[in-house]
Short mmCIF file of C-alpha atoms in Angstrom, two decimals:
data_model
loop_
_atom_site.label_atom_id
_atom_site.label_comp_id
_atom_site.label_asym_id
_atom_site.label_seq_id
_atom_site.Cartn_x
_atom_site.Cartn_y
_atom_site.Cartn_z
CA PRO A 265 -55.05 0.20 -11.97
CA ALA A 266 -53.75 3.27 -9.80
CA VAL A 267 -52.07 2.55 -6.69
CA SER A 268 -54.64 4.85 -4.18
CA ARG A 269 -51.90 7.17 -1.48
CA VAL A 270 -54.63 7.53 0.17
CA ALA A 271 -54.63 5.11 3.67
CA SER A 272 -58.15 2.97 4.49
CA PRO A 273 -59.52 3.85 8.28
CA ALA A 274 -58.23 0.31 9.25
CA VAL A 275 -54.51 0.67 8.25
CA ALA A 276 -54.56 4.51 10.00
CA MET A 277 -55.90 3.96 12.92
CA ALA A 278 -53.47 0.27 13.30
CA GLY A 279 -50.85 2.97 13.00
CA PHE A 280 -47.80 3.35 10.92
CA ASP A 281 -44.40 2.38 11.81
CA GLN A 282 -42.03 3.57 9.71
CA GLU A 283 -38.60 2.91 11.57
CA ALA A 284 -40.03 -0.70 11.75
CA TYR A 285 -40.22 -0.55 8.22
CA ILE A 286 -37.08 1.20 7.53
CA ALA A 287 -35.41 -1.52 9.78
CA GLN A 288 -36.95 -4.86 8.00
CA SER A 289 -36.44 -3.32 4.69
CA LYS A 290 -32.31 -2.33 5.60
CA GLU A 291 -32.97 -6.12 6.65
CA MET A 292 -33.75 -7.45 3.52
CA ARG A 293 -31.04 -5.56 1.32
CA LEU A 294 -28.20 -6.76 3.62
CA THR A 295 -29.26 -10.33 3.71
CA HIS A 296 -29.43 -9.72 -0.06
CA LEU A 297 -26.25 -8.30 -0.29
CA GLU A 298 -24.70 -11.41 1.93
CA GLU A 299 -26.10 -13.44 -1.10
CA GLN A 300 -24.30 -11.74 -3.72
CA ALA A 301 -21.10 -11.23 -1.71
CA MET A 302 -21.20 -14.85 -0.59
CA PHE A 303 -21.86 -15.55 -4.61
CA ALA A 304 -18.82 -14.01 -5.68
CA LEU A 305 -17.17 -15.46 -2.85
CA LYS A 306 -18.04 -19.38 -3.85
CA ILE A 307 -16.78 -18.66 -7.17
CA ALA A 308 -13.43 -17.36 -6.82
CA CYS A 309 -13.07 -19.89 -4.46
CA GLU A 310 -14.23 -23.23 -6.11
CA ASN A 311 -13.18 -21.99 -9.68
CA TYR A 312 -9.73 -20.79 -8.95
CA ASP A 313 -7.09 -23.49 -6.75
CA ASN A 314 -5.39 -20.42 -5.37
CA ALA A 315 -7.77 -18.08 -4.10
CA VAL A 316 -6.08 -15.08 -2.75
CA PHE A 317 -7.31 -11.85 -0.27
CA PRO A 318 -5.14 -9.41 1.35
CA ASN A 319 -6.33 -7.83 3.71
CA ALA A 320 -6.23 -4.87 4.80
CA LEU A 321 -8.07 -5.20 8.19
CA ILE A 322 -10.30 -2.65 7.65
CA ALA A 323 -13.95 -2.24 8.19
CA GLY A 324 -14.82 -4.12 4.83
CA ASP A 325 -12.20 -6.23 4.91
CA CYS A 326 -13.16 -7.70 8.10
CA VAL A 327 -16.76 -8.54 6.91
CA ILE A 328 -14.84 -10.54 3.87
CA THR A 329 -12.81 -12.27 6.15
CA HIS A 330 -15.80 -12.82 8.32
CA LEU A 331 -18.08 -14.35 4.92
CA LEU A 332 -15.03 -16.59 4.27
CA HIS A 333 -15.28 -17.63 7.62
CA ARG A 334 -19.07 -18.36 7.67
CA LEU A 335 -18.47 -20.09 3.92
CA ASP A 336 -15.47 -22.54 5.49
CA TYR A 337 -12.38 -21.02 3.18
CA LEU A 338 -10.18 -19.95 5.79
CA LYS A 339 -9.98 -23.23 7.70
CA THR A 340 -9.53 -25.16 5.04
CA GLY A 341 -7.34 -23.19 2.79
CA LYS A 342 -9.20 -22.52 0.16
CA CYS A 343 -8.29 -19.07 0.40
CA LYS A 344 -5.47 -17.68 2.21
CA VAL A 345 -4.59 -14.50 3.07
CA MET A 346 -1.84 -11.71 3.02
CA VAL A 347 -1.55 -8.63 4.50
CA VAL A 348 1.68 -5.76 3.36
CA ASP A 349 3.51 -5.09 6.47
CA THR A 350 4.83 -1.05 5.48
CA PHE A 351 6.46 -1.23 8.89
CA HIS A 352 4.17 2.02 9.20
CA LEU A 353 0.95 0.80 10.66
CA PHE A 354 -0.86 1.47 13.54
CA PRO A 355 0.57 -1.40 16.29
CA GLU A 356 -2.95 -1.62 16.96
CA THR A 357 -3.03 -3.47 13.22
CA MET A 358 -0.70 -6.62 12.95
CA GLU A 359 -2.12 -7.38 17.14
CA PHE A 360 -5.21 -7.15 15.38
CA LEU A 361 -4.75 -9.54 13.33
CA ARG A 362 -2.85 -11.48 15.35
CA ASP A 363 -6.29 -11.92 17.71
CA ILE A 364 -8.42 -12.38 14.12
CA GLU A 365 -6.64 -15.54 13.32
CA LYS A 366 -6.79 -17.60 16.46
CA GLU A 367 -10.48 -15.96 16.56
CA TYR A 368 -11.40 -17.87 12.67
CA GLY A 369 -8.40 -20.89 12.66
CA PHE A 370 -6.01 -19.20 9.76
CA LYS A 371 -2.65 -17.79 9.28
CA ALA A 372 -2.14 -15.08 7.25
CA GLU A 373 1.35 -14.99 4.76
CA VAL A 374 3.16 -11.34 5.59
CA PHE A 375 5.29 -9.77 3.09
CA CYS A 376 6.88 -6.32 3.57
CA ALA A 377 9.60 -4.70 1.60
CA GLU A 378 11.88 -6.79 -0.23
CA GLY A 379 15.44 -8.02 1.73
CA VAL A 380 14.14 -6.98 5.04
CA PRO A 381 12.95 -9.67 7.22
CA VAL A 382 9.00 -9.59 8.70
CA GLY A 383 8.77 -7.26 11.59
CA ASP A 384 11.99 -6.18 11.87
CA LYS A 385 11.80 -2.26 11.27
CA ALA A 386 15.37 -1.41 12.03
CA ALA A 387 16.44 -3.61 9.53
CA PHE A 388 14.21 -1.82 7.12
CA ASP A 389 15.58 2.03 8.41
CA GLN A 390 19.06 0.56 7.86
CA LYS A 391 18.27 -0.45 4.40
CA TYR A 392 15.55 2.18 2.44
CA GLY A 393 15.26 4.80 5.19
CA ALA A 394 13.10 5.81 8.10
CA ASP A 395 12.13 8.97 5.76
CA LEU A 396 11.54 6.79 2.99
CA TRP A 397 8.35 8.12 2.19
CA LYS A 398 9.11 11.93 3.14
CA VAL A 399 11.86 11.75 0.51
CA ASN A 400 9.72 10.20 -2.14
CA ILE A 401 6.34 9.16 -1.51
CA GLU A 402 6.17 7.29 -4.97
CA GLN A 403 9.13 5.03 -4.51
CA TYR A 404 7.26 4.84 -0.73
CA ASP A 405 4.76 3.05 -2.45
CA LYS A 406 6.67 0.66 -4.37
CA VAL A 407 8.61 -0.62 -2.06
CA CYS A 408 6.49 -0.81 0.52
CA LYS A 409 3.20 -1.41 -0.66
CA VAL A 410 3.49 -2.18 -4.54
CA GLU A 411 6.52 -4.75 -4.39
CA PRO A 412 5.76 -6.29 -1.91
CA PHE A 413 1.70 -6.68 -2.37
CA GLN A 414 3.36 -8.39 -6.21
CA ARG A 415 5.67 -10.32 -4.12
CA GLY A 416 2.78 -11.65 -2.58
CA LEU A 417 0.33 -12.20 -5.48
CA LYS A 418 3.31 -14.41 -6.92
CA GLU A 419 4.57 -16.32 -4.20
CA CYS A 420 1.31 -17.53 -3.05
CA ASN A 421 0.76 -18.45 -6.98
CA THR A 422 -3.11 -16.32 -6.95
CA ASN A 423 -4.80 -16.99 -9.92
CA CYS A 424 -7.65 -14.76 -8.24
CA MET A 425 -7.86 -12.01 -5.94
CA ILE A 426 -10.33 -11.03 -3.81
CA ASN A 427 -10.31 -7.33 -2.30
CA GLY A 428 -12.55 -5.34 -0.42
CA ARG A 429 -12.68 -2.44 -2.79
CA THR A 430 -16.45 -0.66 -3.36
CA ARG A 431 -18.09 1.84 -5.29
CA TRP A 432 -19.46 4.02 -2.22
CA GLN A 433 -15.62 4.79 -1.91
CA GLY A 434 -15.20 7.76 -4.41
CA VAL A 435 -15.76 8.75 -8.01
CA GLU A 436 -11.80 6.47 -9.09
CA ARG A 437 -13.95 3.28 -7.72
CA ALA A 438 -17.29 4.19 -8.72
CA TRP A 439 -17.93 1.75 -12.17
CA ILE A 440 -16.41 -1.18 -10.30
CA ASP A 441 -17.59 -4.64 -10.80
CA GLN A 442 -17.71 -7.91 -8.93
CA PHE A 443 -15.32 -9.52 -11.19
CA GLU A 444 -12.47 -7.72 -13.38
CA ASN A 445 -9.40 -8.69 -14.33
CA ALA A 446 -6.12 -6.95 -12.38
CA PRO A 447 -3.68 -4.89 -13.66
CA ILE A 448 -1.15 -6.01 -11.68
CA GLY A 449 1.53 -9.10 -12.44
CA GLY A 450 -0.25 -8.50 -16.05
CA GLY A 451 -3.24 -9.40 -15.04
CA LEU A 452 -5.43 -12.05 -13.43
CA ALA A 453 -9.24 -12.74 -12.26
CA LYS A 454 -10.55 -10.25 -9.43
CA CYS A 455 -13.20 -10.35 -7.14
CA ASN A 456 -14.69 -7.13 -5.76
CA PRO A 457 -17.61 -9.00 -2.97
CA LEU A 458 -18.52 -5.86 -2.17
CA ALA A 459 -18.60 -3.64 -4.76
CA TYR A 460 -22.05 -2.63 -4.41
CA TRP A 461 -22.21 -1.86 -0.97
CA THR A 462 -22.22 1.32 1.11
CA LEU A 463 -19.95 1.46 4.06
CA GLU A 464 -23.02 1.83 6.17
CA ASP A 465 -24.18 -1.90 5.01
CA THR A 466 -20.61 -2.63 6.27
CA PHE A 467 -21.08 -1.58 9.04
CA ASP A 468 -24.56 -2.86 9.72
CA TYR A 469 -23.10 -6.58 8.67
CA ILE A 470 -20.75 -5.70 12.40
CA THR A 471 -22.94 -5.42 13.96
CA LYS A 472 -25.84 -8.01 13.02
CA TYR A 473 -22.68 -10.52 13.35
CA LYS A 474 -20.55 -8.63 15.96
CA VAL A 475 -18.15 -9.40 13.28
CA ALA A 476 -14.36 -8.30 15.25
CA HIS A 477 -13.11 -5.16 13.70
CA HIS A 478 -10.26 -3.06 13.84
CA PRO A 479 -9.76 -1.06 17.65
CA LEU A 480 -9.16 1.80 16.19
CA HIS A 481 -12.82 2.67 14.87
CA ALA A 482 -14.08 2.55 19.17
CA LYS A 483 -11.17 6.17 18.21
CA GLY A 484 -12.76 7.30 15.58
CA TYR A 485 -10.84 5.99 12.35
CA PRO A 486 -13.05 4.83 9.60
CA SER A 487 -10.50 4.05 7.27
CA ILE A 488 -6.95 2.72 9.10
CA GLY A 489 -3.59 2.79 6.69
CA ASP A 490 -0.24 3.65 7.46
CA ALA A 491 0.09 5.49 11.05
CA LYS A 492 1.90 8.51 9.38
CA ASP A 493 -0.70 9.74 6.94
CA THR A 494 -3.97 8.42 8.83
CA ILE A 495 -6.42 10.75 11.11
CA PRO A 496 -9.92 10.02 12.38
CA ILE A 497 -12.95 11.50 11.00
CA PRO A 498 -14.02 14.34 12.29
CA GLU A 499 -10.53 14.90 14.62
CA ASP A 500 -11.58 15.59 17.89
CA GLY A 501 -12.83 11.71 17.30
CA SER A 502 -16.30 12.58 18.30
CA THR A 503 -17.24 10.09 15.81
CA LYS A 504 -16.88 6.65 16.68
CA TYR A 505 -17.71 2.82 16.35
CA VAL A 506 -18.35 1.52 19.97
CA ASN A 507 -19.82 -1.52 21.84
CA TRP A 508 -21.65 -2.60 17.87
CA GLY A 509 -22.52 0.75 17.62
CA PHE A 510 -22.26 4.65 16.60
CA GLU A 511 -21.12 7.50 18.68
CA GLY A 512 -21.22 11.20 17.26
CA ASP A 513 -22.62 12.12 13.76
CA LYS A 514 -22.13 8.78 12.01
CA THR A 515 -22.89 10.62 8.32
CA LEU A 516 -19.47 11.91 8.66
CA TRP A 517 -17.96 8.59 7.71
CA LEU A 518 -21.39 6.83 6.08
CA ASP A 519 -21.73 9.74 3.01
CA TYR A 520 -20.09 8.74 0.04
CA ALA A 521 -16.46 8.94 -0.79
CA GLN A 522 -15.78 9.50 3.15
CA GLU A 523 -14.55 6.36 4.24
CA ARG A 524 -11.33 7.22 3.21
CA LYS A 525 -10.96 11.27 3.87
CA GLY A 526 -8.63 10.21 6.32
CA ARG A 527 -6.28 8.23 4.43
CA PHE A 528 -3.35 9.89 2.61
CA VAL A 529 -3.20 13.08 4.41
CA GLY A 530 -1.12 15.88 3.21
CA LEU A 531 0.20 13.46 0.98
CA ALA A 532 -0.04 14.82 -2.65
CA ASN A 533 1.29 13.15 -5.89
CA ALA A 534 4.50 13.86 -8.28
CA ASP A 535 2.21 15.70 -10.25
CA GLY A 536 0.86 17.84 -7.03
CA SER A 537 -2.96 16.17 -7.33
CA THR A 538 -4.08 15.22 -3.34
CA LYS A 539 -3.17 11.35 -2.96
CA THR A 540 -6.35 9.08 -3.19
CA GLU A 541 -4.53 5.99 -3.65
CA CYS A 542 -1.41 3.69 -2.29
CA GLY A 543 -0.52 2.72 -6.18
CA ILE A 544 -2.09 -0.76 -5.57
CA HIS A 545 -4.85 -1.02 -7.00
CA VAL A 546 -4.23 1.17 -10.63
CA ALA A 547 -3.47 0.54 -13.79
CA GLY A 548 0.59 0.10 -14.04
CA ALA A 549 1.38 -0.55 -10.88
CA GLU A 550 2.80 -3.47 -12.35
CA LYS A 551 5.95 -1.39 -13.49
CA THR A 552 8.33 -1.36 -10.56
CA PHE A 553 11.84 -1.18 -11.54
CA ASP A 554 13.05 -4.71 -11.65
CA ARG A 555 17.46 -4.54 -12.23
CA ASP A 556 20.06 -2.51 -11.22
CA LEU A 557 21.10 0.40 -12.76
CA TRP A 558 24.37 0.50 -14.68
CA ASP A 559 24.06 -4.08 -15.12
CA GLN A 560 25.45 -4.01 -18.66
CA SER A 561 27.44 -0.75 -18.75
CA LYS A 562 31.73 -1.88 -19.26
CA ALA A 563 32.22 1.71 -18.59
CA VAL A 564 30.41 2.57 -15.12
CA LYS A 565 32.83 -0.11 -12.35
CA ALA A 566 30.96 -1.19 -9.41
CA LEU A 567 32.06 -1.34 -6.13
CA ALA A 568 30.68 -4.31 -4.78
CA SER A 569 31.40 -4.15 -1.30
CA ASN A 570 31.94 -1.45 1.37
CA ASP A 571 36.47 -2.61 1.58
CA GLU A 572 35.88 -1.90 -2.31
CA ALA A 573 34.23 1.43 -1.16
CA LEU A 574 36.80 2.38 0.98
CA ALA A 575 39.81 0.99 -0.75
CA LEU A 576 38.71 4.06 -3.75
CA LYS A 577 39.83 6.41 -0.95
CA GLY A 578 43.30 4.97 -0.67
CA LYS A 579 43.95 4.72 -4.70
CA GLY A 580 45.85 7.75 -5.17
CA GLU A 581 43.96 8.83 -8.38
CA ASN A 582 41.05 11.20 -8.96
CA ALA A 583 37.52 9.32 -9.56
CA LEU A 584 33.82 9.78 -9.49
CA MET A 585 31.17 7.87 -7.52
CA VAL A 586 27.46 7.86 -7.70
CA VAL A 587 26.02 6.61 -4.40
CA TYR A 588 22.18 5.18 -5.73
CA ALA A 589 18.83 3.19 -5.61
CA PRO A 590 17.69 0.73 -8.22
CA TRP A 591 14.20 2.15 -7.28
CA CYS A 592 15.01 5.70 -7.38
CA LYS A 593 13.18 7.60 -10.13
CA PHE A 594 16.12 10.22 -10.08
CA CYS A 595 18.85 7.65 -10.16
CA GLN A 596 17.00 6.15 -12.87
CA ALA A 597 16.80 9.16 -14.98
CA MET A 598 20.21 9.91 -14.70
CA GLU A 599 21.28 6.42 -15.97
CA ALA A 600 21.83 7.36 -19.41
CA GLU A 601 23.94 10.83 -19.10
CA TYR A 602 26.13 8.63 -16.16
CA GLU A 603 26.94 6.34 -18.95
CA LYS A 604 28.09 8.76 -21.59
CA LEU A 605 29.76 10.34 -18.91
CA ALA A 606 32.15 7.58 -18.21
CA GLU A 607 32.32 6.59 -21.36
CA SER A 608 34.21 9.99 -22.09
CA ALA A 609 35.46 11.02 -18.87
CA LYS A 610 39.32 10.95 -18.23
CA VAL A 611 38.92 9.09 -14.70
CA PRO A 612 37.56 6.33 -13.80
CA VAL A 613 33.95 6.16 -13.19
CA TYR A 614 32.55 4.10 -10.21
CA LYS A 615 28.51 2.90 -8.63
CA PHE A 616 28.49 2.18 -5.16
CA ARG A 617 24.50 0.68 -4.65
CA GLY A 618 24.28 3.00 -0.66
CA ASP A 619 19.73 2.05 -0.03
CA GLU A 620 21.53 -1.73 1.24
CA GLU A 621 23.99 0.67 3.47
CA ARG A 622 22.72 3.69 4.98
CA GLU A 623 24.89 3.71 7.79
CA PHE A 624 28.00 3.32 5.90
CA VAL A 625 27.37 5.70 2.53
CA GLN A 626 25.98 8.80 5.43
CA SER A 627 29.31 8.22 7.32
CA ASN A 628 31.34 8.04 4.64
CA PHE A 629 29.85 9.45 1.20
CA ASN A 630 28.15 12.46 2.64
CA THR A 631 24.58 10.56 1.45
CA GLU A 632 21.25 11.70 2.84
CA SER A 633 19.43 11.00 -0.29
CA PHE A 634 19.79 9.49 -3.65
CA PRO A 635 21.83 9.71 -5.99
CA THR A 636 24.78 11.08 -4.24
CA ILE A 637 27.95 12.25 -6.35
CA ASN A 638 30.87 12.60 -5.47
CA LEU A 639 34.67 13.36 -6.61
CA VAL A 640 37.10 11.41 -4.98
CA LYS A 641 40.28 13.23 -5.18
CA ALA A 642 43.93 11.38 -5.19
CA ASN A 643 44.21 12.41 -1.23
CA GLY A 644 41.25 10.83 -0.38
CA GLU A 645 39.19 13.89 0.12
CA VAL A 646 35.76 13.19 -0.75
CA ILE A 647 34.09 15.62 -2.35
CA LYS A 648 29.96 16.31 -2.92
CA TYR A 649 28.26 17.09 -6.46
CA THR A 650 25.77 19.97 -5.17
CA SER A 651 24.23 20.95 -8.26
CA GLU A 652 20.87 19.23 -9.35
CA ASP A 653 21.96 19.73 -13.22
CA ARG A 654 23.39 16.21 -13.84
CA SER A 655 24.14 16.15 -17.59
CA VAL A 656 27.28 15.01 -19.16
CA GLN A 657 28.62 18.68 -18.91
CA ALA A 658 28.18 19.68 -16.02
CA MET A 659 29.50 16.51 -14.47
CA SER A 660 32.45 17.19 -16.85
CA LYS A 661 32.77 20.94 -14.83
CA PHE A 662 32.75 19.18 -11.58
CA ILE A 663 35.64 16.58 -11.75
CA GLU A 664 37.88 19.04 -13.57
CA THR A 665 37.00 22.00 -10.64
CA GLY A 666 35.94 20.03 -7.59
CA ALA A 667 33.10 22.09 -7.34
#
């Protein structure tokens, strides 16, 4: 029989407490989502001996951390936590990590750019350059995010990766499920315990359990990434999450696909499209460049040290030298042509890896970016090749004319 929409006099007299019913239904939903998320985490941590949670310390990741704590997977080590430090995070981020390590009784494994000690920003700047993200954002992503992320998964012997992606975050993630196969590292089990949560669900959980969360939520940031390209939403910081509740217009954060609106600001992909992902969670992220350039060459001679590079100036003969970085796509693109040039050139042709000796190559070999090609004259003068044409013909002409 059809359900009548007319309330009985008794019900009408009792009143209709709309807000109470909404609160009750939201609590029912959140309880279901909690159970569902914990089910997923149990599958990940009980069925895989090396479940790893890469924690970016955003709101959803704080919820997962709390759920793992409730399940006693952090103190017992059933789930390892790893964090990638890009050296461009907000200062509050790593401080917050230390706080929750103490609160939940675990120690995160921190990974950063290869060959740089954890926490040593000066060493990063010297090796890769403080402005790498300005020079080439794709290489920045590889060096500071994708490669350390993959290395972390490998060193943690990961066979199941837990992460906080949700369908609510945008169209790129609109069809994810709680369990997937990850493209990273050739494939591994992937658990998305919050796949079906909205951002409102996330903050409702944080409020319900008084969950430790990133201090920048109180300053207007719905999501937190690199300080260089993350802004409050709205930019005046009028919407914020403070003392377990929202101030300002919370819909600016909680509407569909708004969580990451303040991320990747001012950044574009190589094809000119707006950047919406850092590269970690996309197909092909495993295709990092993992070999040296001209590593099998018999024609291109390697200068293995600063002393060898400086000695080239005193040899009393003309020579060509490229200062390069093996991860640089422009260096990669010229590899074949430079090899052909070395095979046909009438002068010796050298390579020198400059990304690990930034100050040295800036001071001695005209290098501000990669690749930098120099003609080292017999008298020790170093002349920079300024053209973007890196064909054999163009570089041969440069050797002959020095211009």
